[in-house]
XYZ file of C-alpha atoms in Angstrom:
307
model
C 30.620 26.818 63.034
C 34.129 28.034 63.797
C 34.875 31.691 64.700
C 36.004 32.281 61.114
C 32.510 31.353 59.877
C 33.656 28.053 58.413
C 32.698 24.475 59.340
C 34.965 21.641 60.267
C 34.594 18.396 58.328
C 32.676 16.905 61.271
C 30.261 19.846 61.480
C 29.574 19.703 57.739
C 29.007 15.946 57.868
C 26.537 16.346 60.749
C 24.580 19.123 59.034
C 24.495 17.172 55.739
C 23.517 13.906 57.414
C 26.477 11.974 56.019
C 29.605 10.469 57.462
C 32.939 12.240 57.782
C 34.329 9.543 55.469
C 31.824 10.562 52.768
C 32.738 14.262 53.028
C 36.433 13.381 52.871
C 35.861 11.178 49.809
C 33.989 13.912 47.932
C 36.678 16.408 48.891
C 39.467 14.131 47.681
C 37.621 13.679 44.347
C 37.409 17.454 43.964
C 33.599 17.481 44.167
C 33.566 19.478 47.376
C 36.037 22.359 47.375
C 37.523 23.387 50.708
C 37.294 26.975 51.851
C 40.585 26.722 53.699
C 42.510 24.910 56.395
C 42.852 25.453 60.116
C 46.161 26.251 61.755
C 46.495 22.553 62.456
C 45.860 21.677 58.824
C 42.248 20.542 59.264
C 39.778 21.050 56.437
C 37.304 23.939 56.624
C 34.162 24.431 54.530
C 31.975 27.432 53.842
C 28.129 27.392 54.012
C 27.972 26.759 50.256
C 29.459 23.322 50.828
C 26.186 22.187 52.439
C 24.196 22.961 49.276
C 26.913 21.344 47.199
C 26.855 18.102 49.133
C 23.050 17.993 48.966
C 23.255 18.288 45.168
C 25.833 15.495 45.073
C 23.627 13.254 47.219
C 20.604 13.935 44.998
C 22.547 13.025 41.868
C 23.939 9.897 43.499
C 20.424 8.929 44.647
C 19.451 8.953 40.936
C 22.200 6.330 40.463
C 24.581 8.634 38.642
C 28.131 7.362 38.875
C 30.697 9.598 40.557
C 32.406 10.461 37.227
C 28.999 11.543 35.882
C 28.440 13.701 38.970
C 31.820 15.292 38.355
C 30.817 16.140 34.772
C 27.529 17.681 35.885
C 29.175 19.801 38.548
C 31.955 20.944 36.227
C 29.814 21.574 33.118
C 26.278 22.937 33.377
C 25.444 21.722 29.876
C 26.427 18.127 30.777
C 23.343 17.572 32.952
C 20.954 17.070 30.028
C 23.246 14.574 28.320
C 23.925 12.640 31.520
C 20.229 12.474 32.403
C 19.349 11.279 28.884
C 21.926 8.508 29.172
C 20.610 7.513 32.594
C 17.035 7.456 31.266
C 18.068 5.134 28.425
C 19.705 2.800 30.913
C 16.657 2.766 33.202
C 14.343 2.167 30.246
C 16.495 -0.781 29.227
C 16.417 -2.153 32.768
C 12.626 -1.808 32.901
C 12.269 -3.522 29.518
C 14.458 -6.379 30.756
C 12.317 -6.703 33.886
C 9.084 -6.799 31.862
C 10.466 -9.468 29.543
C 11.796 -11.414 32.531
C 8.387 -11.246 34.218
C 6.648 -12.456 31.057
C 9.234 -15.241 30.692
C 8.595 -16.385 34.252
C 4.844 -16.359 33.631
C 5.344 -18.357 30.456
C 7.304 -21.041 32.281
C 4.885 -21.074 35.222
C 1.961 -21.622 32.829
C 3.762 -24.240 30.717
C 3.215 -27.963 31.016
C 6.110 -29.858 32.602
C 7.099 -31.512 29.319
C 7.347 -28.100 27.590
C 9.648 -26.397 30.056
C 13.002 -27.858 28.992
C 12.575 -26.700 25.394
C 11.232 -23.312 26.418
C 14.065 -22.768 28.885
C 16.531 -23.464 26.077
C 14.789 -21.000 23.769
C 14.564 -18.283 26.419
C 18.176 -18.757 27.445
C 19.349 -17.863 23.936
C 17.681 -14.421 24.047
C 19.457 -11.548 25.792
C 17.528 -9.283 28.150
C 16.394 -6.808 27.149
C 16.046 -8.476 23.746
C 16.854 -6.827 20.444
C 16.082 -7.580 16.826
C 19.700 -7.670 15.668
C 19.542 -11.343 14.639
C 16.317 -10.733 12.698
C 17.853 -7.771 10.856
C 20.938 -9.835 9.978
C 18.686 -12.599 8.644
C 16.929 -10.181 6.304
C 20.169 -8.571 5.171
C 21.283 -12.035 4.037
C 18.004 -12.587 2.194
C 17.571 -9.183 0.563
C 19.515 -8.275 -2.598
C 22.771 -6.509 -1.814
C 22.140 -3.864 -4.495
C 19.121 -2.259 -2.854
C 19.585 1.489 -2.215
C 20.112 2.203 1.468
C 16.863 4.129 1.906
C 14.793 1.416 0.238
C 16.529 -1.341 2.228
C 15.783 0.573 5.445
C 12.082 0.830 4.548
C 11.941 -2.880 3.752
C 13.537 -3.737 7.096
C 11.060 -1.481 8.898
C 8.233 -3.405 7.233
C 9.485 -6.959 7.799
C 11.215 -6.801 11.205
C 8.582 -6.948 13.969
C 8.853 -4.348 16.744
C 9.386 -5.666 20.235
C 6.440 -4.966 22.564
C 7.519 -2.916 25.604
C 5.247 -4.913 27.909
C 5.060 -8.381 26.336
C 2.560 -11.127 27.055
C 4.000 -14.609 27.728
C 2.956 -15.834 24.281
C 4.822 -12.924 22.667
C 7.971 -13.827 24.566
C 7.679 -17.392 23.291
C 6.995 -16.251 19.719
C 10.064 -13.998 19.720
C 12.264 -16.698 21.264
C 11.202 -19.115 18.528
C 11.679 -16.443 15.861
C 15.140 -15.693 17.219
C 16.005 -19.394 17.111
C 14.760 -19.653 13.527
C 16.767 -16.735 12.145
C 19.866 -17.684 14.176
C 19.915 -21.320 13.042
C 23.321 -22.005 11.405
C 21.657 -24.721 9.321
C 19.996 -22.006 7.232
C 23.162 -21.791 5.146
C 23.886 -25.521 4.957
C 20.685 -27.496 4.513
C 19.402 -27.463 0.900
C 16.014 -25.814 0.637
C 15.990 -24.567 4.226
C 17.463 -21.116 3.654
C 15.077 -18.887 1.714
C 16.287 -17.221 -1.425
C 15.524 -13.683 -2.560
C 12.701 -13.187 -5.065
C 13.735 -14.349 -8.535
C 16.954 -15.889 -7.242
C 19.311 -16.597 -10.096
C 17.457 -14.332 -12.512
C 18.879 -11.184 -14.043
C 16.627 -8.509 -12.707
C 16.566 -5.024 -11.149
C 15.877 -5.590 -7.450
C 15.274 -1.924 -6.595
C 12.515 -1.757 -9.205
C 10.906 -4.883 -7.757
C 10.957 -3.760 -4.133
C 9.735 -0.270 -4.934
C 6.835 -1.833 -6.829
C 6.114 -4.235 -3.992
C 5.861 -1.312 -1.567
C 2.921 0.013 -3.562
C 1.523 -3.490 -4.046
C 1.383 -4.350 -0.358
C -0.245 -1.006 0.396
C -3.045 -1.810 -2.044
C -3.280 -5.416 -0.842
C -3.535 -4.274 2.773
C -6.396 -1.925 1.933
C -8.178 -4.752 0.092
C -7.658 -7.146 3.005
C -8.957 -4.634 5.555
C -12.003 -4.104 3.339
C -12.635 -7.838 3.165
C -11.849 -7.959 -0.569
C -9.602 -10.565 -2.213
C -6.805 -9.444 -4.553
C -8.328 -8.869 -7.965
C -7.387 -7.616 -11.405
C -7.199 -3.850 -11.581
C -5.911 -3.604 -8.017
C -3.143 -5.208 -5.957
C -2.837 -8.286 -8.177
C -2.085 -6.286 -11.326
C 0.323 -4.092 -9.334
C 2.020 -7.255 -8.017
C 2.557 -8.646 -11.502
C 3.646 -5.253 -12.841
C 6.367 -4.987 -10.162
C 7.916 -8.293 -11.235
C 7.468 -7.548 -14.931
C 9.217 -4.178 -14.598
C 12.025 -5.751 -12.576
C 12.584 -8.361 -15.314
C 12.092 -5.970 -18.192
C 9.137 -8.023 -19.395
C 5.572 -7.265 -20.333
C 2.493 -8.458 -18.490
C 0.421 -11.149 -20.131
C -0.831 -14.733 -19.661
C 2.540 -16.275 -20.543
C 4.416 -14.025 -18.140
C 1.937 -14.707 -15.349
C 2.367 -18.464 -15.774
C 6.136 -18.007 -15.674
C 5.853 -15.840 -12.574
C 3.835 -18.535 -10.793
C 6.716 -20.943 -11.420
C 9.351 -18.442 -10.253
C 7.508 -17.676 -7.027
C 6.866 -21.374 -6.322
C 10.604 -21.990 -6.528
C 11.280 -19.643 -3.617
C 8.169 -20.551 -1.608
C 10.016 -22.287 1.258
C 9.386 -23.458 4.794
C 11.454 -20.739 6.449
C 9.452 -17.740 5.287
C 6.146 -19.374 6.151
C 7.357 -20.100 9.664
C 8.913 -16.640 9.958
C 5.622 -14.866 9.354
C 3.705 -17.265 11.595
C 6.064 -16.490 14.488
C 6.196 -12.761 13.737
C 2.401 -12.395 13.719
C 1.952 -12.203 17.552
C 4.479 -9.350 17.656
C 2.699 -7.271 15.007
C -0.510 -5.225 15.300
C -3.444 -7.634 15.414
C -5.586 -5.455 13.157
C -3.031 -5.305 10.339
C -2.335 -8.221 7.932
C 1.332 -9.180 7.830
C 3.341 -8.775 4.645
C 3.737 -12.537 4.632
C -0.033 -13.008 4.585
C -0.482 -10.353 1.905
C 2.175 -11.991 -0.256
C 0.525 -15.396 0.196
C -2.882 -13.992 -0.793
C -1.379 -12.396 -3.901
C 0.376 -15.606 -4.922
C -2.870 -17.577 -4.532
C -4.730 -14.982 -6.582
C -2.034 -15.128 -9.266
C -2.252 -18.925 -9.415
C -6.036 -18.763 -9.767
C -5.749 -16.074 -12.425
C -3.177 -18.109 -14.366
C -4.904 -21.493 -14.073
C -6.036 -22.965 -17.401
C -9.741 -22.517 -17.991
C -11.882 -25.559 -18.707
């Protein structure tokens, strides 16, 4: 320490365990204020500079960029925001690593003849993955007139969440699901792209989807209890949702008509969608696709002519 109680740049660097170049860089960026200059124009630093440089090194060790360090040092309230942003980035990096590990395990466990196709599927999925393509698929399928809140609840129910620590088979299922919903042929090949319920009919979609929310809740409870859909429960609620949406009354004739309407939109894509989504959903909960299928089968049986 100099007679004036200040440190030279070399003394500060030695005490802080960094290079003179580092101290000069932080000083030039304004992160490390100088206490003064010597008669020869050399930089001088007070004892507080040592604590300051230690704080800077700690923040940099957490991988904060220099502009972020500047914000934290200039604004006390910026620390929480900067740390939250850094945490989100680290969480994304960890998620990407977990999916990459599961992808590598998948390929390592695959037969040689499977690897080319699986590499192609995996290469089309960004890391960390997101469900943006799946959401866009459903927005094309769902009626455009659904209220925003209802549409959001439907998307929450039909878009599978991504597991934070996926198994190899989940990585493969999502890659195949992503390929399915991203296929440009969905809009060009007749019969390949699924239509919304009652496509071409004049109906109130919000009424239908609100009724189906209640229906699937009842159907799920029946499925968990080992009971098939029956009259007086989910099946009647299912029919009532469609009847209300069409402004019709329930009855044998309407049920036969509904069987025909649902068969028209019973395509390959939705069946494959729910098969691929199943590994990504809770194993102890029936998927909406399965519940819908069970209800349609029950409706067909209920509407079948008696001998």
